[in-house]
Amino acid sequence: MNGFLRRNALIALLALALAGSLFIIFKSTNMEKETKAPAFINPPGLYDPAPNAYSHIAEVPAGNTLVLISGQGGETADGNLVNDFRAQLRQSLSNLDTALKSQGLAFSDVVKLTTLIVDHNEEKLKIFTEESLRLWPDKKFPANTLIPVPRLALDGMLVEIDATAVKR
């Protein structure tokens, strides 16, 4: 009888261990599929950045994949630059869109930008804000650091934008 009880206890322990392992595998598989969307946060006590088309904080929950896109300038696919800030900005954003789409992403997946603008001024900020509103009409702007610079990598380049996006 003692051997019978020991055998049944061992079988019960093995069944419990198997059930626990299956639960962990099931849970981790489902967790991979249930990643949360990033949150864009503007905490009280800080300046409201929405009029300038950015958010103070972009929170990316664990389980998401970050995609880093290097600076995209206003050059066309053949390397040409026009001498107009808005046109270069639109081309820069179009280049960024191409890079995002190549990874199955969209502007709504962008959580952080770094924007470099040659000889930055209020008029260029206004143009940047207008173009940003076109891309993020819901005003869920990514975090953004705008840096005025004296020049960029290519002669005549007026703007360059790099991005961090989240693939869920």
Short mmCIF file of N, CA and C in Angstrom, two decimals:
data_model
loop_
_atom_site.label_atom_id
_atom_site.label_comp_id
_atom_site.label_asym_id
_atom_site.label_seq_id
_atom_site.Cartn_x
_atom_site.Cartn_y
_atom_site.Cartn_z
N MET A 1 0.81 -1.20 0.00
CA MET A 1 0.00 0.00 0.00
C MET A 1 0.86 1.26 0.00
N ASN A 2 1.95 1.19 0.74
CA ASN A 2 2.83 2.34 0.83
C ASN A 2 3.39 2.71 -0.55
N GLY A 3 3.77 1.73 -1.36
CA GLY A 3 4.26 1.96 -2.71
C GLY A 3 3.18 2.54 -3.61
N PHE A 4 1.94 2.08 -3.41
CA PHE A 4 0.81 2.58 -4.18
C PHE A 4 0.58 4.07 -3.92
N LEU A 5 0.62 4.47 -2.64
CA LEU A 5 0.44 5.89 -2.28
C LEU A 5 1.57 6.75 -2.83
N ARG A 6 2.79 6.22 -2.72
CA ARG A 6 3.94 6.97 -3.23
C ARG A 6 3.82 7.18 -4.75
N ARG A 7 3.41 6.13 -5.45
CA ARG A 7 3.26 6.24 -6.90
C ARG A 7 2.17 7.25 -7.27
N ASN A 8 1.03 7.21 -6.60
CA ASN A 8 -0.05 8.16 -6.86
C ASN A 8 0.36 9.59 -6.52
N ALA A 9 1.11 9.75 -5.44
CA ALA A 9 1.59 11.08 -5.07
C ALA A 9 2.54 11.61 -6.13
N LEU A 10 3.42 10.75 -6.65
CA LEU A 10 4.35 11.14 -7.69
C LEU A 10 3.61 11.52 -8.97
N ILE A 11 2.61 10.74 -9.33
CA ILE A 11 1.80 11.05 -10.52
C ILE A 11 1.09 12.38 -10.33
N ALA A 12 0.54 12.63 -9.15
CA ALA A 12 -0.15 13.89 -8.88
C ALA A 12 0.82 15.07 -8.98
N LEU A 13 2.03 14.92 -8.44
CA LEU A 13 3.04 15.99 -8.53
C LEU A 13 3.45 16.26 -9.97
N LEU A 14 3.63 15.20 -10.74
CA LEU A 14 3.99 15.37 -12.15
C LEU A 14 2.87 16.07 -12.92
N ALA A 15 1.63 15.69 -12.64
CA ALA A 15 0.48 16.33 -13.30
C ALA A 15 0.41 17.80 -12.93
N LEU A 16 0.66 18.13 -11.67
CA LEU A 16 0.65 19.52 -11.21
C LEU A 16 1.77 20.31 -11.88
N ALA A 17 2.96 19.72 -11.97
CA ALA A 17 4.09 20.39 -12.61
C ALA A 17 3.80 20.63 -14.09
N LEU A 18 3.21 19.65 -14.77
CA LEU A 18 2.87 19.80 -16.18
C LEU A 18 1.83 20.90 -16.36
N ALA A 19 0.81 20.92 -15.52
CA ALA A 19 -0.23 21.95 -15.61
C ALA A 19 0.38 23.33 -15.39
N GLY A 20 1.27 23.46 -14.42
CA GLY A 20 1.93 24.74 -14.16
C GLY A 20 2.77 25.19 -15.34
N SER A 21 3.50 24.26 -15.94
CA SER A 21 4.33 24.59 -17.11
C SER A 21 3.47 25.03 -18.28
N LEU A 22 2.37 24.32 -18.52
CA LEU A 22 1.47 24.71 -19.60
C LEU A 22 0.87 26.08 -19.36
N PHE A 23 0.53 26.40 -18.11
CA PHE A 23 -0.01 27.71 -17.78
C PHE A 23 1.01 28.80 -18.08
N ILE A 24 2.26 28.58 -17.69
CA ILE A 24 3.31 29.58 -17.93
C ILE A 24 3.52 29.78 -19.43
N ILE A 25 3.57 28.70 -20.19
CA ILE A 25 3.73 28.81 -21.64
C ILE A 25 2.56 29.55 -22.25
N PHE A 26 1.34 29.20 -21.86
CA PHE A 26 0.14 29.86 -22.37
C PHE A 26 0.15 31.34 -22.02
N LYS A 27 0.48 31.66 -20.78
CA LYS A 27 0.48 33.04 -20.31
C LYS A 27 1.52 33.87 -21.07
N SER A 28 2.74 33.35 -21.23
CA SER A 28 3.78 34.12 -21.91
C SER A 28 3.45 34.28 -23.39
N THR A 29 2.83 33.28 -24.02
CA THR A 29 2.44 33.39 -25.42
C THR A 29 1.38 34.47 -25.58
N ASN A 30 0.40 34.50 -24.70
CA ASN A 30 -0.64 35.52 -24.77
C ASN A 30 -0.10 36.90 -24.45
N MET A 31 0.85 37.00 -23.55
CA MET A 31 1.41 38.30 -23.19
C MET A 31 2.11 38.93 -24.39
N GLU A 32 2.76 38.10 -25.21
CA GLU A 32 3.43 38.63 -26.39
C GLU A 32 2.43 39.27 -27.34
N LYS A 33 1.23 38.74 -27.41
CA LYS A 33 0.22 39.24 -28.33
C LYS A 33 -0.54 40.43 -27.75
N GLU A 34 -0.47 40.63 -26.45
CA GLU A 34 -1.28 41.66 -25.80
C GLU A 34 -0.43 42.84 -25.34
N THR A 35 0.47 43.33 -26.18
CA THR A 35 1.27 44.49 -25.79
C THR A 35 0.39 45.73 -25.80
N LYS A 36 0.67 46.63 -24.90
CA LYS A 36 -0.11 47.84 -24.78
C LYS A 36 0.45 48.93 -25.69
N ALA A 37 -0.43 49.83 -26.07
CA ALA A 37 -0.02 50.97 -26.89
C ALA A 37 0.78 51.96 -26.04
N PRO A 38 1.68 52.68 -26.66
CA PRO A 38 2.41 53.73 -25.92
C PRO A 38 1.44 54.80 -25.42
N ALA A 39 1.83 55.46 -24.35
CA ALA A 39 1.04 56.56 -23.79
C ALA A 39 1.84 57.85 -23.94
N PHE A 40 1.17 58.92 -24.32
CA PHE A 40 1.79 60.23 -24.44
C PHE A 40 1.26 61.09 -23.30
N ILE A 41 2.18 61.58 -22.48
CA ILE A 41 1.81 62.20 -21.20
C ILE A 41 2.38 63.61 -21.10
N ASN A 42 1.54 64.52 -20.64
CA ASN A 42 1.96 65.89 -20.34
C ASN A 42 1.54 66.18 -18.91
N PRO A 43 2.45 65.93 -17.96
CA PRO A 43 2.07 66.03 -16.54
C PRO A 43 1.78 67.45 -16.10
N PRO A 44 0.88 67.58 -15.11
CA PRO A 44 0.62 68.89 -14.53
C PRO A 44 1.92 69.46 -13.97
N GLY A 45 2.04 70.76 -14.04
CA GLY A 45 3.23 71.42 -13.53
C GLY A 45 4.26 71.69 -14.62
N LEU A 46 4.05 71.12 -15.83
CA LEU A 46 4.91 71.41 -16.97
C LEU A 46 4.12 72.18 -18.01
N TYR A 47 4.80 72.99 -18.77
CA TYR A 47 4.22 73.76 -19.87
C TYR A 47 3.46 72.83 -20.82
N ASP A 48 2.29 73.27 -21.31
CA ASP A 48 1.51 72.47 -22.27
C ASP A 48 2.21 72.55 -23.63
N PRO A 49 2.80 71.44 -24.09
CA PRO A 49 3.55 71.49 -25.33
C PRO A 49 2.70 71.29 -26.59
N ALA A 50 1.44 70.96 -26.44
CA ALA A 50 0.59 70.65 -27.60
C ALA A 50 0.59 71.74 -28.67
N PRO A 51 0.57 73.05 -28.31
CA PRO A 51 0.60 74.06 -29.36
C PRO A 51 1.87 74.01 -30.22
N ASN A 52 2.92 73.39 -29.71
CA ASN A 52 4.16 73.25 -30.48
C ASN A 52 4.38 71.83 -31.00
N ALA A 53 3.33 71.03 -30.96
CA ALA A 53 3.29 69.71 -31.59
C ALA A 53 4.26 68.69 -31.01
N TYR A 54 4.29 68.58 -29.68
CA TYR A 54 5.05 67.50 -29.05
C TYR A 54 4.46 67.18 -27.70
N SER A 55 4.89 66.06 -27.12
CA SER A 55 4.51 65.64 -25.78
C SER A 55 5.77 65.58 -24.93
N HIS A 56 5.62 65.80 -23.62
CA HIS A 56 6.77 65.73 -22.73
C HIS A 56 7.27 64.30 -22.54
N ILE A 57 6.35 63.35 -22.47
CA ILE A 57 6.71 61.97 -22.14
C ILE A 57 6.02 61.01 -23.10
N ALA A 58 6.78 60.03 -23.56
CA ALA A 58 6.22 58.90 -24.31
C ALA A 58 6.59 57.65 -23.52
N GLU A 59 5.58 56.96 -23.02
CA GLU A 59 5.81 55.76 -22.22
C GLU A 59 5.55 54.52 -23.08
N VAL A 60 6.56 53.67 -23.22
CA VAL A 60 6.45 52.47 -24.03
C VAL A 60 6.44 51.25 -23.11
N PRO A 61 5.30 50.55 -23.02
CA PRO A 61 5.22 49.37 -22.15
C PRO A 61 6.16 48.25 -22.63
N ALA A 62 6.59 47.44 -21.69
CA ALA A 62 7.44 46.29 -22.00
C ALA A 62 6.73 45.36 -22.98
N GLY A 63 7.50 44.66 -23.77
CA GLY A 63 6.94 43.72 -24.73
C GLY A 63 6.83 44.29 -26.13
N ASN A 64 7.04 45.59 -26.28
CA ASN A 64 7.03 46.22 -27.60
C ASN A 64 8.44 46.21 -28.17
N THR A 65 8.55 46.32 -29.49
CA THR A 65 9.84 46.40 -30.16
C THR A 65 10.08 47.85 -30.59
N LEU A 66 11.24 48.40 -30.23
CA LEU A 66 11.58 49.75 -30.65
C LEU A 66 12.27 49.70 -32.01
N VAL A 67 11.87 50.61 -32.90
CA VAL A 67 12.48 50.73 -34.22
C VAL A 67 13.10 52.12 -34.29
N LEU A 68 14.41 52.18 -34.51
CA LEU A 68 15.14 53.44 -34.54
C LEU A 68 15.43 53.81 -35.99
N ILE A 69 15.00 55.00 -36.39
CA ILE A 69 15.18 55.46 -37.77
C ILE A 69 16.12 56.65 -37.77
N SER A 70 17.18 56.55 -38.54
CA SER A 70 18.17 57.62 -38.57
C SER A 70 17.59 58.87 -39.22
N GLY A 71 18.32 59.97 -39.06
CA GLY A 71 17.86 61.26 -39.54
C GLY A 71 17.49 61.25 -41.01
N GLN A 72 16.30 61.73 -41.29
CA GLN A 72 15.81 61.84 -42.66
C GLN A 72 15.78 63.32 -43.04
N GLY A 73 16.52 63.66 -44.08
CA GLY A 73 16.55 65.04 -44.55
C GLY A 73 15.53 65.26 -45.64
N GLY A 74 15.58 66.45 -46.20
CA GLY A 74 14.62 66.84 -47.22
C GLY A 74 15.03 66.50 -48.64
N GLU A 75 15.95 65.55 -48.81
CA GLU A 75 16.38 65.19 -50.15
C GLU A 75 15.44 64.16 -50.75
N THR A 76 15.25 64.28 -52.06
CA THR A 76 14.42 63.31 -52.78
C THR A 76 15.23 62.04 -52.99
N ALA A 77 14.61 61.01 -53.55
CA ALA A 77 15.29 59.73 -53.76
C ALA A 77 16.52 59.87 -54.66
N ASP A 78 16.52 60.88 -55.53
CA ASP A 78 17.69 61.11 -56.40
C ASP A 78 18.70 62.08 -55.78
N GLY A 79 18.47 62.46 -54.52
CA GLY A 79 19.44 63.29 -53.80
C GLY A 79 19.27 64.78 -53.95
N ASN A 80 18.23 65.23 -54.63
CA ASN A 80 18.02 66.67 -54.83
C ASN A 80 17.37 67.32 -53.61
N LEU A 81 17.76 68.57 -53.36
CA LEU A 81 17.18 69.39 -52.30
C LEU A 81 16.59 70.65 -52.92
N VAL A 82 15.38 71.00 -52.52
CA VAL A 82 14.83 72.30 -52.93
C VAL A 82 15.22 73.31 -51.87
N ASN A 83 15.23 74.59 -52.23
CA ASN A 83 15.65 75.63 -51.29
C ASN A 83 14.44 76.27 -50.61
N ASP A 84 13.59 75.44 -50.01
CA ASP A 84 12.40 75.94 -49.33
C ASP A 84 12.18 75.08 -48.08
N PHE A 85 12.04 75.73 -46.93
CA PHE A 85 11.93 74.98 -45.68
C PHE A 85 10.72 74.06 -45.65
N ARG A 86 9.53 74.57 -46.00
CA ARG A 86 8.33 73.72 -45.95
C ARG A 86 8.46 72.52 -46.89
N ALA A 87 8.97 72.75 -48.09
CA ALA A 87 9.12 71.65 -49.06
C ALA A 87 10.11 70.61 -48.53
N GLN A 88 11.22 71.06 -47.95
CA GLN A 88 12.18 70.10 -47.38
C GLN A 88 11.59 69.36 -46.18
N LEU A 89 10.83 70.08 -45.35
CA LEU A 89 10.19 69.44 -44.20
C LEU A 89 9.23 68.35 -44.67
N ARG A 90 8.41 68.68 -45.66
CA ARG A 90 7.47 67.68 -46.19
C ARG A 90 8.21 66.48 -46.78
N GLN A 91 9.32 66.74 -47.49
CA GLN A 91 10.09 65.64 -48.06
C GLN A 91 10.74 64.81 -46.95
N SER A 92 11.24 65.48 -45.93
CA SER A 92 11.83 64.78 -44.78
C SER A 92 10.79 63.87 -44.13
N LEU A 93 9.58 64.38 -43.96
CA LEU A 93 8.51 63.58 -43.37
C LEU A 93 8.07 62.45 -44.31
N SER A 94 8.10 62.72 -45.60
CA SER A 94 7.79 61.67 -46.58
C SER A 94 8.85 60.57 -46.53
N ASN A 95 10.12 60.96 -46.40
CA ASN A 95 11.19 59.97 -46.28
C ASN A 95 11.02 59.15 -45.00
N LEU A 96 10.64 59.83 -43.93
CA LEU A 96 10.38 59.14 -42.66
C LEU A 96 9.22 58.16 -42.82
N ASP A 97 8.18 58.59 -43.54
CA ASP A 97 7.02 57.73 -43.80
C ASP A 97 7.44 56.48 -44.57
N THR A 98 8.31 56.65 -45.56
CA THR A 98 8.81 55.51 -46.33
C THR A 98 9.54 54.52 -45.42
N ALA A 99 10.40 55.05 -44.55
CA ALA A 99 11.13 54.19 -43.61
C ALA A 99 10.17 53.47 -42.66
N LEU A 100 9.18 54.20 -42.14
CA LEU A 100 8.20 53.60 -41.24
C LEU A 100 7.42 52.48 -41.95
N LYS A 101 6.92 52.78 -43.14
CA LYS A 101 6.13 51.79 -43.88
C LYS A 101 6.95 50.54 -44.20
N SER A 102 8.26 50.71 -44.41
CA SER A 102 9.10 49.55 -44.71
C SER A 102 9.14 48.57 -43.54
N GLN A 103 8.77 49.06 -42.35
CA GLN A 103 8.74 48.22 -41.15
C GLN A 103 7.31 47.91 -40.71
N GLY A 104 6.34 48.25 -41.57
CA GLY A 104 4.94 48.00 -41.23
C GLY A 104 4.40 48.98 -40.20
N LEU A 105 4.97 50.18 -40.17
CA LEU A 105 4.61 51.18 -39.16
C LEU A 105 4.04 52.43 -39.81
N ALA A 106 3.46 53.30 -38.97
CA ALA A 106 2.89 54.57 -39.41
C ALA A 106 3.31 55.66 -38.43
N PHE A 107 2.98 56.89 -38.74
CA PHE A 107 3.33 58.00 -37.84
C PHE A 107 2.71 57.82 -36.46
N SER A 108 1.57 57.16 -36.38
CA SER A 108 0.94 56.93 -35.08
C SER A 108 1.78 56.00 -34.20
N ASP A 109 2.76 55.31 -34.78
CA ASP A 109 3.64 54.43 -34.01
C ASP A 109 4.90 55.13 -33.50
N VAL A 110 5.11 56.37 -33.92
CA VAL A 110 6.30 57.13 -33.52
C VAL A 110 6.11 57.64 -32.09
N VAL A 111 7.14 57.40 -31.25
CA VAL A 111 7.07 57.86 -29.86
C VAL A 111 8.09 58.96 -29.55
N LYS A 112 9.12 59.11 -30.39
CA LYS A 112 10.15 60.12 -30.13
C LYS A 112 10.75 60.60 -31.44
N LEU A 113 10.89 61.92 -31.53
CA LEU A 113 11.57 62.55 -32.66
C LEU A 113 12.72 63.40 -32.13
N THR A 114 13.74 63.54 -32.94
CA THR A 114 14.74 64.58 -32.74
C THR A 114 14.76 65.35 -34.04
N THR A 115 14.47 66.65 -33.96
CA THR A 115 14.35 67.49 -35.14
C THR A 115 15.46 68.52 -35.13
N LEU A 116 16.23 68.55 -36.21
CA LEU A 116 17.30 69.53 -36.37
C LEU A 116 16.87 70.52 -37.45
N ILE A 117 16.88 71.82 -37.11
CA ILE A 117 16.45 72.85 -38.05
C ILE A 117 17.56 73.89 -38.17
N VAL A 118 17.98 74.14 -39.41
CA VAL A 118 19.01 75.15 -39.67
C VAL A 118 18.39 76.54 -39.51
N ASP A 119 19.09 77.40 -38.76
CA ASP A 119 18.65 78.79 -38.54
C ASP A 119 17.18 78.85 -38.11
N HIS A 120 16.86 78.09 -37.09
CA HIS A 120 15.50 78.00 -36.57
C HIS A 120 14.97 79.38 -36.17
N ASN A 121 13.67 79.60 -36.42
CA ASN A 121 12.99 80.82 -35.98
C ASN A 121 11.51 80.50 -35.78
N GLU A 122 10.74 81.50 -35.35
CA GLU A 122 9.31 81.29 -35.06
C GLU A 122 8.52 80.87 -36.30
N GLU A 123 8.86 81.40 -37.46
CA GLU A 123 8.16 81.03 -38.69
C GLU A 123 8.37 79.55 -39.00
N LYS A 124 9.60 79.06 -38.83
CA LYS A 124 9.86 77.64 -39.07
C LYS A 124 9.15 76.77 -38.03
N LEU A 125 9.06 77.24 -36.79
CA LEU A 125 8.32 76.50 -35.77
C LEU A 125 6.85 76.42 -36.14
N LYS A 126 6.30 77.51 -36.65
CA LYS A 126 4.89 77.52 -37.08
C LYS A 126 4.67 76.50 -38.20
N ILE A 127 5.56 76.48 -39.17
CA ILE A 127 5.46 75.52 -40.28
C ILE A 127 5.58 74.09 -39.76
N PHE A 128 6.54 73.86 -38.87
CA PHE A 128 6.72 72.52 -38.30
C PHE A 128 5.46 72.08 -37.57
N THR A 129 4.85 72.99 -36.81
CA THR A 129 3.63 72.67 -36.06
C THR A 129 2.49 72.34 -37.02
N GLU A 130 2.33 73.13 -38.07
CA GLU A 130 1.27 72.88 -39.06
C GLU A 130 1.43 71.50 -39.70
N GLU A 131 2.65 71.16 -40.08
CA GLU A 131 2.89 69.86 -40.71
C GLU A 131 2.69 68.71 -39.71
N SER A 132 3.05 68.94 -38.46
CA SER A 132 2.84 67.92 -37.42
C SER A 132 1.36 67.68 -37.19
N LEU A 133 0.57 68.73 -37.18
CA LEU A 133 -0.88 68.58 -37.00
C LEU A 133 -1.50 67.79 -38.15
N ARG A 134 -0.93 67.92 -39.33
CA ARG A 134 -1.40 67.15 -40.48
C ARG A 134 -1.16 65.65 -40.26
N LEU A 135 -0.04 65.31 -39.61
CA LEU A 135 0.31 63.90 -39.39
C LEU A 135 -0.31 63.31 -38.13
N TRP A 136 -0.51 64.14 -37.12
CA TRP A 136 -1.09 63.70 -35.84
C TRP A 136 -2.32 64.55 -35.53
N PRO A 137 -3.40 64.38 -36.31
CA PRO A 137 -4.59 65.21 -36.10
C PRO A 137 -5.24 64.98 -34.74
N ASP A 138 -4.98 63.82 -34.12
CA ASP A 138 -5.53 63.54 -32.79
C ASP A 138 -4.73 64.23 -31.69
N LYS A 139 -3.66 64.91 -32.07
CA LYS A 139 -2.77 65.65 -31.16
C LYS A 139 -2.07 64.75 -30.15
N LYS A 140 -1.94 63.46 -30.47
CA LYS A 140 -1.13 62.55 -29.65
C LYS A 140 0.29 62.60 -30.22
N PHE A 141 0.93 63.73 -29.98
CA PHE A 141 2.25 63.98 -30.55
C PHE A 141 3.31 63.15 -29.85
N PRO A 142 4.31 62.71 -30.59
CA PRO A 142 5.44 62.03 -29.94
C PRO A 142 6.27 63.03 -29.14
N ALA A 143 7.08 62.52 -28.24
CA ALA A 143 8.06 63.38 -27.59
C ALA A 143 9.00 63.88 -28.69
N ASN A 144 9.49 65.11 -28.55
CA ASN A 144 10.33 65.68 -29.60
C ASN A 144 11.33 66.65 -29.00
N THR A 145 12.56 66.54 -29.43
CA THR A 145 13.57 67.53 -29.08
C THR A 145 13.92 68.26 -30.36
N LEU A 146 13.62 69.56 -30.41
CA LEU A 146 13.93 70.39 -31.57
C LEU A 146 15.23 71.13 -31.27
N ILE A 147 16.21 70.96 -32.15
CA ILE A 147 17.52 71.56 -31.93
C ILE A 147 17.86 72.49 -33.09
N PRO A 148 18.01 73.79 -32.81
CA PRO A 148 18.49 74.71 -33.84
C PRO A 148 19.97 74.44 -34.11
N VAL A 149 20.34 74.38 -35.38
CA VAL A 149 21.73 74.12 -35.75
C VAL A 149 22.18 75.11 -36.83
N PRO A 150 23.48 75.36 -36.93
CA PRO A 150 23.96 76.28 -37.97
C PRO A 150 24.00 75.64 -39.36
N ARG A 151 24.18 74.30 -39.43
CA ARG A 151 24.17 73.59 -40.71
C ARG A 151 23.98 72.11 -40.46
N LEU A 152 23.67 71.39 -41.55
CA LEU A 152 23.51 69.94 -41.48
C LEU A 152 24.52 69.27 -42.43
N ALA A 153 24.39 67.98 -42.63
CA ALA A 153 25.39 67.19 -43.35
C ALA A 153 25.61 67.63 -44.80
N LEU A 154 24.55 68.06 -45.48
CA LEU A 154 24.65 68.45 -46.88
C LEU A 154 24.45 69.95 -47.04
N ASP A 155 25.19 70.56 -47.96
CA ASP A 155 24.96 71.97 -48.26
C ASP A 155 23.51 72.15 -48.71
N GLY A 156 22.84 73.12 -48.14
CA GLY A 156 21.47 73.41 -48.52
C GLY A 156 20.42 72.63 -47.75
N MET A 157 20.83 71.65 -46.95
CA MET A 157 19.86 70.89 -46.15
C MET A 157 19.38 71.78 -45.01
N LEU A 158 18.05 71.90 -44.86
CA LEU A 158 17.46 72.81 -43.87
C LEU A 158 16.84 72.10 -42.67
N VAL A 159 16.55 70.80 -42.81
CA VAL A 159 15.88 70.07 -41.73
C VAL A 159 16.29 68.60 -41.79
N GLU A 160 16.37 67.98 -40.62
CA GLU A 160 16.63 66.54 -40.53
C GLU A 160 15.89 66.02 -39.30
N ILE A 161 15.22 64.89 -39.46
CA ILE A 161 14.40 64.34 -38.37
C ILE A 161 14.71 62.85 -38.22
N ASP A 162 15.07 62.45 -36.98
CA ASP A 162 15.17 61.01 -36.72
C ASP A 162 14.02 60.62 -35.81
N ALA A 163 13.71 59.32 -35.80
CA ALA A 163 12.52 58.86 -35.09
C ALA A 163 12.76 57.54 -34.38
N THR A 164 12.04 57.38 -33.29
CA THR A 164 11.92 56.09 -32.61
C THR A 164 10.45 55.71 -32.67
N ALA A 165 10.18 54.53 -33.19
CA ALA A 165 8.80 54.06 -33.32
C ALA A 165 8.66 52.74 -32.55
N VAL A 166 7.41 52.36 -32.31
CA VAL A 166 7.11 51.14 -31.56
C VAL A 166 6.35 50.17 -32.44
N LYS A 167 6.90 48.96 -32.53
CA LYS A 167 6.22 47.89 -33.26
C LYS A 167 5.58 46.98 -32.23
N ARG A 168 4.24 46.86 -32.29
CA ARG A 168 3.51 46.03 -31.32
C ARG A 168 3.27 44.66 -31.86
#
